[in-house]
Coordinates of C-alpha atoms and ligand atoms in Angstrom, one line a residue:
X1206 CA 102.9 115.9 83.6
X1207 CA 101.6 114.2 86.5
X1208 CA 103.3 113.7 89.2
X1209 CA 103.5 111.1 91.9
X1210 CA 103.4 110.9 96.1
X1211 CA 105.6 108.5 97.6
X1212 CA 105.1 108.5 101.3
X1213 CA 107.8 106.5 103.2
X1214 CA 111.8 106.6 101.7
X1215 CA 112.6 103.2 103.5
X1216 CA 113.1 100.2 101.4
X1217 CA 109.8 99.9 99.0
X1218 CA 109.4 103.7 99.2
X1219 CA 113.4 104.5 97.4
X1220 CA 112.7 101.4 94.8
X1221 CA 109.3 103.2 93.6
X1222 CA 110.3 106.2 93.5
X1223 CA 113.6 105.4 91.5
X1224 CA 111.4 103.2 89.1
X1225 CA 109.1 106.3 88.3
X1226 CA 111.7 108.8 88.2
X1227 CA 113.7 106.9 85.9
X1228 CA 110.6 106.5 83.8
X1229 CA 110.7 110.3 82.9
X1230 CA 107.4 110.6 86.0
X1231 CA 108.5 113.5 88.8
X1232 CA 107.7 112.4 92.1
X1233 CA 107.8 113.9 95.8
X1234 CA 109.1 111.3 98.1
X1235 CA 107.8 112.1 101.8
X1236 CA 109.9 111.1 104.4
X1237 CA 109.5 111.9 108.3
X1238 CA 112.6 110.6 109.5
X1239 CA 114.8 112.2 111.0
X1240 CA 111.8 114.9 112.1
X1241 CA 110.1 112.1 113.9
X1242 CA 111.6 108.4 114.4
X1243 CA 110.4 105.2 114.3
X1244 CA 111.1 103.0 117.7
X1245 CA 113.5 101.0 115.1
X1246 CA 115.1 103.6 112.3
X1247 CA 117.9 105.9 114.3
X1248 CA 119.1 107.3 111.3
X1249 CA 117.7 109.9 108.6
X1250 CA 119.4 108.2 105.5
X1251 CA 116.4 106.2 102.9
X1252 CA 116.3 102.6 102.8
X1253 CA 117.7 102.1 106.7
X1254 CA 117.7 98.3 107.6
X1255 CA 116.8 98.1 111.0
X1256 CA 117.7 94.7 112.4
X1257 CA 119.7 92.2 110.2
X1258 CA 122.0 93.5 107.4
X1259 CA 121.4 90.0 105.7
X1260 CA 119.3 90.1 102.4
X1261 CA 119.3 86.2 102.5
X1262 CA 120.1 84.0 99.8
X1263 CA 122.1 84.8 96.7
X1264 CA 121.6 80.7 95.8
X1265 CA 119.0 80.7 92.8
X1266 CA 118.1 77.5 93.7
X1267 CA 116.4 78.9 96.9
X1268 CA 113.1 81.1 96.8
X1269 CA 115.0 83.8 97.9
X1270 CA 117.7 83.6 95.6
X1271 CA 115.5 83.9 93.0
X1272 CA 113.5 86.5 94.0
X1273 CA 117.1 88.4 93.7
X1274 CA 117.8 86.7 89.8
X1275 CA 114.2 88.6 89.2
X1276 CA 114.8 91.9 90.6
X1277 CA 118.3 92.5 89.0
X1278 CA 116.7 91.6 85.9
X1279 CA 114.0 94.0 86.6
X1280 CA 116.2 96.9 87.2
X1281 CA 115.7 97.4 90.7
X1282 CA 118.2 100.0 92.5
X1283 CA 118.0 99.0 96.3
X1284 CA 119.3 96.0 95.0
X1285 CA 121.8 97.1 93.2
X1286 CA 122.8 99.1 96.2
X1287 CA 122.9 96.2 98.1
X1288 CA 125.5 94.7 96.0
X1289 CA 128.0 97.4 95.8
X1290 CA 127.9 97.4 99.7
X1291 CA 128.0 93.7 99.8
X1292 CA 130.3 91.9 103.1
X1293 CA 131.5 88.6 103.0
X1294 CA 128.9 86.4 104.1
X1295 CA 129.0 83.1 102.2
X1296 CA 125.9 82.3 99.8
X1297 CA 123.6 85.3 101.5
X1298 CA 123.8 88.6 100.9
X1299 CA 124.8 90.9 103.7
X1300 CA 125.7 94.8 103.4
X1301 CA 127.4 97.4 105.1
X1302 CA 124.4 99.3 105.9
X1303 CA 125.9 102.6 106.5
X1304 CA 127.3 102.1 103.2
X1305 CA 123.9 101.1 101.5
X1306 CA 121.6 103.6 102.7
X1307 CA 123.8 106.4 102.1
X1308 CA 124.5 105.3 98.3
X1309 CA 120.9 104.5 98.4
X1310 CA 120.0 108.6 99.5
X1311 CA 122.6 110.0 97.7
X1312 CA 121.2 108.9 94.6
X1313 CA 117.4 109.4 94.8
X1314 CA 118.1 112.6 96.7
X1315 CA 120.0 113.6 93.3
X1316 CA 118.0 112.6 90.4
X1317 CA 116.2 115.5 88.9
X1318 CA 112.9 113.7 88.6
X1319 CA 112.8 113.4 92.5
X1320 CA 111.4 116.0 95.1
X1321 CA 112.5 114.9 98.9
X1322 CA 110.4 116.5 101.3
X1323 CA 110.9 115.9 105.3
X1324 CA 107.6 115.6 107.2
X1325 CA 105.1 113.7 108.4
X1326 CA 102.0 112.7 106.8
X1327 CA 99.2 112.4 109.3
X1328 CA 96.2 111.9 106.8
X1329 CA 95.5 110.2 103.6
X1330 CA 92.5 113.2 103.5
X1331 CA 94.6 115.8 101.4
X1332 CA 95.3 113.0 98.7
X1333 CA 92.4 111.5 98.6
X1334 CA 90.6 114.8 97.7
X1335 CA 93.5 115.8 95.1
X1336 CA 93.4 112.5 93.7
X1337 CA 97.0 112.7 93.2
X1338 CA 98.9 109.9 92.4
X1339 CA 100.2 108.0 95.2
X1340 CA 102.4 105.0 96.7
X1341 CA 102.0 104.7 100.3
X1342 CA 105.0 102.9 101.8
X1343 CA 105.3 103.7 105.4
X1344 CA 106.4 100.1 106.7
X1345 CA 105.7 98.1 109.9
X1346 CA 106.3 101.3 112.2
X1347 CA 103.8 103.6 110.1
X1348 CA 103.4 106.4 112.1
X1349 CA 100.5 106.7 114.7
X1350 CA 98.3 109.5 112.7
X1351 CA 98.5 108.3 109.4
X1352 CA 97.8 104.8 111.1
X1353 CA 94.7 106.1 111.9
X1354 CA 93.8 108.0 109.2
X1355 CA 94.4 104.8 107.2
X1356 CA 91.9 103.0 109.1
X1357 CA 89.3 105.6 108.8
X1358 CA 89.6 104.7 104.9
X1359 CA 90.1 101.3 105.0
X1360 CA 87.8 100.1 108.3
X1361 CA 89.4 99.8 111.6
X1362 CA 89.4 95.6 111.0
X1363 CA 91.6 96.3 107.9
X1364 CA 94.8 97.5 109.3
X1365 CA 96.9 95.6 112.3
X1366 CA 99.2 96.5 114.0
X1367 CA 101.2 93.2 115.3
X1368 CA 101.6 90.2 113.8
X1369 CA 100.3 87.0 115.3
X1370 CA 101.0 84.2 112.6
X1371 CA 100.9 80.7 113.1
X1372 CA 103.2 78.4 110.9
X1373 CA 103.2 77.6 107.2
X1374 CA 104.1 74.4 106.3
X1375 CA 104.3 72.8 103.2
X1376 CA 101.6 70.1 101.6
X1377 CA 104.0 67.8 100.0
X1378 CA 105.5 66.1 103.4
X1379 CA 102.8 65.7 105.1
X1380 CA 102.1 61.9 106.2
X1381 CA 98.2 61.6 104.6
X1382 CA 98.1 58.6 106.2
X1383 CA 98.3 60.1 109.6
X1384 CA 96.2 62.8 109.2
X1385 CA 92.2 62.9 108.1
X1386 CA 90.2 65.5 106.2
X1387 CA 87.2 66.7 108.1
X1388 CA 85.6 70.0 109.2
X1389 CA 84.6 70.2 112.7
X1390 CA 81.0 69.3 113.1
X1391 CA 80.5 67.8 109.4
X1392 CA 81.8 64.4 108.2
X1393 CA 80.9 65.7 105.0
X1394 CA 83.2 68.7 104.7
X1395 CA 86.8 68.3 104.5
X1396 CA 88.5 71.5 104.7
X1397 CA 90.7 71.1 107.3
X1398 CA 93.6 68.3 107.9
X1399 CA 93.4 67.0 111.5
X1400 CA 96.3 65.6 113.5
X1401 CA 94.6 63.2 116.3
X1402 CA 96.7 63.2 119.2
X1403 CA 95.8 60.7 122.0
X1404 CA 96.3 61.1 125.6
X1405 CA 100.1 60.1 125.7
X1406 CA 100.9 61.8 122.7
X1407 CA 99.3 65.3 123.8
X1408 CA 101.2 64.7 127.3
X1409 CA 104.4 64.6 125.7
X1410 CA 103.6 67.5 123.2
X1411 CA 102.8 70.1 126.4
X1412 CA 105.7 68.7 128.1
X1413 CA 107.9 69.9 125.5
X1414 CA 106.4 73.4 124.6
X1415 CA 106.1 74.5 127.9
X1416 CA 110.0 74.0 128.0
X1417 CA 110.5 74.8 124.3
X1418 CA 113.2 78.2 124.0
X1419 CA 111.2 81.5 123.1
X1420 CA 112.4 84.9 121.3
X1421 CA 113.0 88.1 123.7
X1422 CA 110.5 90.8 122.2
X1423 CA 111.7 93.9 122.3
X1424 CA 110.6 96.3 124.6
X1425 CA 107.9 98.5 122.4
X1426 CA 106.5 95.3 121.3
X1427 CA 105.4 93.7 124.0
X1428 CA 102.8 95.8 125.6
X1429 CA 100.4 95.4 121.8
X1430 CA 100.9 91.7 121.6
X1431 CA 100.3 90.9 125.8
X1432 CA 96.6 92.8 124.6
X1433 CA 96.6 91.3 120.7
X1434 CA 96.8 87.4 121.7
X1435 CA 98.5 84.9 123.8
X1436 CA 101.2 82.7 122.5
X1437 CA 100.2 78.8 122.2
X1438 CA 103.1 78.2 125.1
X1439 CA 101.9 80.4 127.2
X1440 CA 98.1 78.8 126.9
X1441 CA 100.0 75.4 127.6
X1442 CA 101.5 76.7 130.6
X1443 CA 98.1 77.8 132.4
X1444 CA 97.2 74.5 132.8
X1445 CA 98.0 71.1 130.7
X1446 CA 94.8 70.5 129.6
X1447 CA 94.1 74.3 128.7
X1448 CA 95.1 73.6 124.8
X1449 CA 92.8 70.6 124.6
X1450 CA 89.8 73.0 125.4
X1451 CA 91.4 75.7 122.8
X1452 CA 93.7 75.2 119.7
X1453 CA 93.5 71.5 120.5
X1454 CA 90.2 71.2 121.3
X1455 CA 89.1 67.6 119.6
X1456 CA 85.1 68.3 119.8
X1457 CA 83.3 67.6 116.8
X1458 CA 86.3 65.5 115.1
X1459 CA 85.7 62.1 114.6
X1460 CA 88.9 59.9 113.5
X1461 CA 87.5 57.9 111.2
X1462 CA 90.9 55.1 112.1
X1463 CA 89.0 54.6 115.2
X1464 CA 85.6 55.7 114.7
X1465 CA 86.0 57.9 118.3
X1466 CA 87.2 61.6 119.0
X1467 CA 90.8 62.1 119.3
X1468 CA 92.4 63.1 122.7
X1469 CA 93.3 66.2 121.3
X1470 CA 93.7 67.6 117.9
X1471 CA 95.5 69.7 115.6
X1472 CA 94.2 71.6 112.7
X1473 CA 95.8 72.3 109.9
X1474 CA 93.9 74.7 107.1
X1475 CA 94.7 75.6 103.4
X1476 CA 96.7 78.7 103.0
X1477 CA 96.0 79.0 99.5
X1478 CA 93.8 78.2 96.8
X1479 CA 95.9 75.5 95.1
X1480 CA 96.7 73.3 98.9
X1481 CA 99.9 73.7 98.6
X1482 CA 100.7 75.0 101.9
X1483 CA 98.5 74.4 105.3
X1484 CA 98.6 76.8 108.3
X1485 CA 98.6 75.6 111.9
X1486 CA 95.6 76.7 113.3
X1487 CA 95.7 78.6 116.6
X1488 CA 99.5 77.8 116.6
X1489 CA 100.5 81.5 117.0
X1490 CA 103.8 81.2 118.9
X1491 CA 106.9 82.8 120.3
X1492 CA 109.1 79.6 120.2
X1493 CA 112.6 80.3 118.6
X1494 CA 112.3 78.7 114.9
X1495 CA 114.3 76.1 115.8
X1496 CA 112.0 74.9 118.9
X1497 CA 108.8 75.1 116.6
X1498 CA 111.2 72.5 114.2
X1499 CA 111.3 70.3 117.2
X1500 CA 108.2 70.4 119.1
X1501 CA 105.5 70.9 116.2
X1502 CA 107.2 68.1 114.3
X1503 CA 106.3 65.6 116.7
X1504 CA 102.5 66.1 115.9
X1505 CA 101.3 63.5 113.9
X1506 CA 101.8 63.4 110.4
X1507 CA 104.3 66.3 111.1
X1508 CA 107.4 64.7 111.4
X1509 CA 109.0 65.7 108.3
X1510 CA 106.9 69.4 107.9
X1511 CA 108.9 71.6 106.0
X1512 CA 108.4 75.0 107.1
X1513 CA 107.8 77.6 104.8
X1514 CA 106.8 80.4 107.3
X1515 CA 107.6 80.4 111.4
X1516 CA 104.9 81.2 113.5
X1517 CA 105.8 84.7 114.8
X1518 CA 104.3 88.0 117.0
X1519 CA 105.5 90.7 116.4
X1520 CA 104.8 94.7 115.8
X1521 CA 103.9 95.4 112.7
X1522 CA 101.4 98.0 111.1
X1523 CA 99.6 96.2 107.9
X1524 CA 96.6 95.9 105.7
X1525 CA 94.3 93.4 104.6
X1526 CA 95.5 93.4 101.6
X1527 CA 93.7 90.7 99.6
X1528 CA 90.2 92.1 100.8
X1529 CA 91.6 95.5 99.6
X1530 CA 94.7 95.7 96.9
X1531 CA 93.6 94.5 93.3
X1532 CA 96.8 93.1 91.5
X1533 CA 98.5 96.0 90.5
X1534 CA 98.2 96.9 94.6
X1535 CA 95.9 99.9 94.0
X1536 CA 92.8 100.7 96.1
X1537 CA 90.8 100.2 93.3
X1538 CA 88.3 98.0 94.4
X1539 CA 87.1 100.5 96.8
X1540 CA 86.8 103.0 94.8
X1541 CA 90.8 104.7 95.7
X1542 CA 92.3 103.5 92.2
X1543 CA 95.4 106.5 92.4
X1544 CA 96.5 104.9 95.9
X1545 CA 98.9 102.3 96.0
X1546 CA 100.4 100.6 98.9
X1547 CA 104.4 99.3 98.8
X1548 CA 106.1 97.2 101.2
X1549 CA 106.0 95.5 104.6
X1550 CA 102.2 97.7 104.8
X1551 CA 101.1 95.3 102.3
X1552 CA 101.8 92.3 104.4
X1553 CA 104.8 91.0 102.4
X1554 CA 107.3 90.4 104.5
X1555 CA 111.2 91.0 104.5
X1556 CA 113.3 93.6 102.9
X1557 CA 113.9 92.2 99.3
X1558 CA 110.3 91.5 99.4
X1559 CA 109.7 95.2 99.9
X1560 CA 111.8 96.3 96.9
X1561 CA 109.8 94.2 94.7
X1562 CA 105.9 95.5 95.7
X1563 CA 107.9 98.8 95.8
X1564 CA 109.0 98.3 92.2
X1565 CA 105.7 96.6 91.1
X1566 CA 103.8 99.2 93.0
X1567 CA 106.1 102.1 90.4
X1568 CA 105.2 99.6 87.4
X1569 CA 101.6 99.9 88.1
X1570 CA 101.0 103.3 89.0
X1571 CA 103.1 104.3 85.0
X1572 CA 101.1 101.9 83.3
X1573 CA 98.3 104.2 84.5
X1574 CA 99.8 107.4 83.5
X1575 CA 100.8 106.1 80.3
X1576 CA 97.6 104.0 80.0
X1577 CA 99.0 100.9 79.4
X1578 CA 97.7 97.5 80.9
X1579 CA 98.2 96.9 83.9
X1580 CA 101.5 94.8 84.8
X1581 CA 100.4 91.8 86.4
X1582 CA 103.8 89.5 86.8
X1583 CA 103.1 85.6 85.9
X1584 CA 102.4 83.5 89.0
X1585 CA 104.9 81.5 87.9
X1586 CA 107.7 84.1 89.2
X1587 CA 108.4 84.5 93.0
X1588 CA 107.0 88.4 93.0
X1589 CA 104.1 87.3 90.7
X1590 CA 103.6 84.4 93.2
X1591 CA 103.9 86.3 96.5
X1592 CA 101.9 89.3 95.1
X1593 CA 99.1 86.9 93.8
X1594 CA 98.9 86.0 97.3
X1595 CA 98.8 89.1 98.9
X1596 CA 96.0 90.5 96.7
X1597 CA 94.0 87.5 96.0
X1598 CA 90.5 87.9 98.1
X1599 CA 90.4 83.8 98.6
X1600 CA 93.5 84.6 101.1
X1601 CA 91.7 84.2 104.6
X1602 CA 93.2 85.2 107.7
X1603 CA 96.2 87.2 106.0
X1604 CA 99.0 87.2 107.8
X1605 CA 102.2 88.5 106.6
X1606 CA 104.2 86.2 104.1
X1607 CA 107.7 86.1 102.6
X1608 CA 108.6 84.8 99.3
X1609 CA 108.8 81.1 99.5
X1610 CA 108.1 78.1 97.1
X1611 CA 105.2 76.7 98.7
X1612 CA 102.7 79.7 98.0
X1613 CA 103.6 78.9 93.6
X1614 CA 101.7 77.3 91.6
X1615 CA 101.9 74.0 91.5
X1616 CA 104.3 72.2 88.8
X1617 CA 102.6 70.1 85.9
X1618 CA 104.2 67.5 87.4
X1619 CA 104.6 66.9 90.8
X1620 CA 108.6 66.3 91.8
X1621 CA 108.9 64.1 94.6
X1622 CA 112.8 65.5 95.7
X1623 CA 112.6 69.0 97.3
X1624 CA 115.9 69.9 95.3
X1625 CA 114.6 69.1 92.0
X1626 CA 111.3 70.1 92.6
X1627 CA 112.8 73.8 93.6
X1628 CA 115.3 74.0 90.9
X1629 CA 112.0 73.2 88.6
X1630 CA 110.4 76.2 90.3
X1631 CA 113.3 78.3 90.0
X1632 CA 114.0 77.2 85.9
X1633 CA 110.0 78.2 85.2
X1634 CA 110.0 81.3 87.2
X1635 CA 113.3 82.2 85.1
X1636 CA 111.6 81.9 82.1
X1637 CA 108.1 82.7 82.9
X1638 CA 109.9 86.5 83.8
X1639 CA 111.9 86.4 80.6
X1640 CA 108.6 86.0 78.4
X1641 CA 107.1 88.7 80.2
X1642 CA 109.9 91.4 80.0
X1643 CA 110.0 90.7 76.3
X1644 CA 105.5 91.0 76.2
X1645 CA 106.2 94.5 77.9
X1646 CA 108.7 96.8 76.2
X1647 CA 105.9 99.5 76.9
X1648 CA 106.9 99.5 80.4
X1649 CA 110.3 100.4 79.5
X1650 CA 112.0 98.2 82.1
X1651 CA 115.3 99.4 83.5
X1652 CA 118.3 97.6 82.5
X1653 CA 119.1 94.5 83.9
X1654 CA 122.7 93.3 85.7
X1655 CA 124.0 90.6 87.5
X1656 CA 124.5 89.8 90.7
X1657 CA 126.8 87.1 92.0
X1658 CA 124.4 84.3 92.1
X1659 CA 124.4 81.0 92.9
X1660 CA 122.8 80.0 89.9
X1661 CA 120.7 76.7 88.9
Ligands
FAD1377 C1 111.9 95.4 114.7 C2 111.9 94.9 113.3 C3 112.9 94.1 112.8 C4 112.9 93.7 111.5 N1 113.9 92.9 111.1 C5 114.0 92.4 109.8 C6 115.1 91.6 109.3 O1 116.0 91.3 110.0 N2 115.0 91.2 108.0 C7 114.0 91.6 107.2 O2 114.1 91.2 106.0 N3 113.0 92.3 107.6 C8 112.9 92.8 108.9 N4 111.9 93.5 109.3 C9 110.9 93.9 108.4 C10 111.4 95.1 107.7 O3 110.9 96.2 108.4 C11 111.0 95.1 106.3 O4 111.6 94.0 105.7 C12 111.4 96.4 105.5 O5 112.0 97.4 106.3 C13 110.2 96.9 105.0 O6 110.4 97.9 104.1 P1 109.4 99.1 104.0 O7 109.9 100.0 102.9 O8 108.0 98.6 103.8 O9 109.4 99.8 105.4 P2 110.6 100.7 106.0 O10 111.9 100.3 105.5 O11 110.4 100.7 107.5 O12 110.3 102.2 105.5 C14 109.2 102.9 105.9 C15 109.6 104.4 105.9 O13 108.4 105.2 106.0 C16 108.7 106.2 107.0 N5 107.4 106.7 107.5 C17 106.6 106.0 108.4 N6 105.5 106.7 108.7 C18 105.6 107.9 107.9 C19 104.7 109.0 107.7 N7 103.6 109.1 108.4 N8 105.1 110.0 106.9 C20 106.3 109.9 106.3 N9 107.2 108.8 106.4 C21 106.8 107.8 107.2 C22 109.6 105.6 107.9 O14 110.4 106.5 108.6 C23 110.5 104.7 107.0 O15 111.6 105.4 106.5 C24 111.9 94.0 110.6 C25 110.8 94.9 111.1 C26 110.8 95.3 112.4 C27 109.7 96.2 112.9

């Protein structure tokens, strides 16, 4: 019997190595906590959530909320965790954490199929060489060797260690008629939306993100991001016009409304390959997310931008995952096809978004024992959707990403109404999952339950 390496018991780490275990597969689940800390974790209990103890949405109608419907009908165990430690707290889910994590440890710490060892892992050399079997799900604090063992594999340019993300917005409000295709220098390439700002517009724009309220990094973070990048507001405040000669800088635009280059100008660039969702280039920001509602909706052709992700710096340790992971998040394409990476290290973001690589990441590494296909998920689910992202090699500029609607594939037919175009998301996904559970039996899914959802 083979058996598998888990490195990291937080979130993904406990979900993968429950899925396998449960699966009849014996694994050794590495964790280094309480032996050495993170800056965040203070406690040596699995699946620790170190800031909010909100899970988000339980409303189906909402991406997160249906990320949830998928995972309890996957099986998943952090989940179900989270439910039996569930506080009042209206249509999201929020836990008693101390509660949680200890059910959470209690339980993998029991299971027969499960070895816990306590220790650091400073190097990927030992499994590389073994070619054991591995999920690596060390999170956003990874710690400092095995950070830099993993770039010796990967290439230092693969691995980050802060975030630095400008916003996501969606396609579908965006005014066209305010905003013109064009790539800088070229008339005839379009693969950027610009935003032309003129001289009173820009003026009012710095104005108000100069003044706009920021987020309070926490002390460990801010050294890495003062040396990563500086925020957009802090650009504006050097000087008024210092934007216009960076992010904003209007040279090689021409707004074909007035046949002249703009004042200033905002880019905005495909996030994926179907358009549905545009980035702000250069926007990478520290504004609260209600400031970058205010201020970055009174760009042009912004006004009614519907944010899918909020700009944001902060520490975190990740890969480039869609230069790297293939879809069942294996280092395959380089040649590494028993290591598997789980988790925030992937570059999905949030904590129900780490059950579900860590679960996937399990699904994957069985279907390779057993040597089954590999379980891809249909795009047309949230996890299928998000993964997809993550792994697909036409991702530029990864940054990480949380579940969301924008990054699906688009509908048949477009909905004009955000409500009914979600609740047509949410109703494929649902049944997209369903046809793929019942495709699968060989991956002996776990069985399903119900959680107290708001459903569609
Ligand atoms: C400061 C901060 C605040 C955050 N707040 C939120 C929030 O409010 N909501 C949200 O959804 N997400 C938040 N996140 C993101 C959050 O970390 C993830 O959502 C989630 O914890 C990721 O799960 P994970 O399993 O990938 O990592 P983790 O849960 O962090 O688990 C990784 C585990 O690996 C262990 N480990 C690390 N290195 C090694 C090693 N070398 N050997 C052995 N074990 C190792 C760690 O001790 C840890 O137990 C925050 C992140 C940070 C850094």
């Amino acid at each position: 019997m083979q058996r598998v390496t888990v490195i990291g018991a937080g979130i993904a780490g406990s979900e993968a190595a429950w899925q396998l275990a449960e699966r009849g597969i014996a694994v050794r689940l590495i964790e280094m906590r309480p032996l050495r800390q993170t800056p965040v974790h203070d406690s040596d209990r699995f699946a620790e959530l170190v800031c909010s103890n909100s899970l988000k949405s339980i409303d189906t109608k909402t991406a997160a909320g249906a990320l949830k419907r998928e995972l309890a009908r996957l099986g998943s165990v952090v989940l179900h965790a989270a439910l039996a430690a569930r506080v009042p707290a209206g249509s999201a889910l929020a836990v008693d954490r101390g509660i949680f994590s200890r059910a959470i440890t209690a339980q993998l710490s029991s299971h027969t199929n499960i070895e816990v060892v306590r220790g650091e892992v400073e190097s990927l050399d030992g499994i590389i060489e073994s070619k054991e079997l591995c999920i690596l799900a060390t999170g956003p604090l990874t710690s400092a060797s095995l950070a830099e063992s993993i770039q010796g594999v990967l290439g230092k340019e693969n691995l980050a260690f802060f975030d630095a993300a400008a916003p996501i917005i969606s396609a579908e409000p965006l005014d066209r008629d305010r905003l013109f295709a064009q790539s800088r220098y070229s008339s005839d390439e379009k693969d950027y939306l610009n935003a032309a700002m003129d001289r009173e517009t820009y003026e009012d724009f710095i104005t108000q993100l100069i003044v706009a309220q920021r987020i309070v990094l926490k002390d460990f973070e801010s050294h890495d991001l003062f040396q990563a990048c500086q925020p957009l507001e802090e650009i504006a405040r050097k000087g008024r016009d210092a934007l216009r000669f960076g992010a904003l800088k209007p040279v090689g635009l021409i707004d074909p409304r007035t046949d002249r280059r703009p004042w200033a100008a905002v880019q905005l660039r495909a996030e994926n390959t179907d358009r549905t969702a545009y980035n702000l280039v250069g926007f990478q920001t520290n504004l609260t997310f209600a400031a970058q509602q205010q201020v970055f909706r009174m760009i042009p052709g912004l006004e009614r931008a519907e944010f899918l992700r909020y700009g944001v710096m902060h520490r975190n340790t990740f890969i480039n995952s869609p230069q790297l992971l293939d879809s069942s998040l294996s280092l395959s394409r380089i040649g590494l096809p028993t290591i598997r990476f789980a988790g925030q290290i992937t570059g999905t973001e949030g904590y129900v978004e780490a059950i579900g690589s860590g679960l996937m990441a399990a699904l994957g590494t069985y279907a390779q024992i057993k040597g089954l296909p590999e379980p891809v998920l249909p795009q047309q689910t949230l996890l299928g959707s998000l993964l997809r992202y993550a792994t697909d090699p036409n991702t530029l500029d990864y940054q990480p990403m949380h579940v969301n609607y924008g990054i699906m594939m688009p509908l048949e037919q477009p909905i004009r109404s955000k409500q009914q175009r979600y609740l047509a998301y949410s109703q494929r996904a649902r049944q997209a999952l369903d046809d793929f559970i019942d495709d699968r039996p060989d991956l002996r899914f776990l069985p399903p339950y119900s959680l107290p959802l708001i459903q569609d």
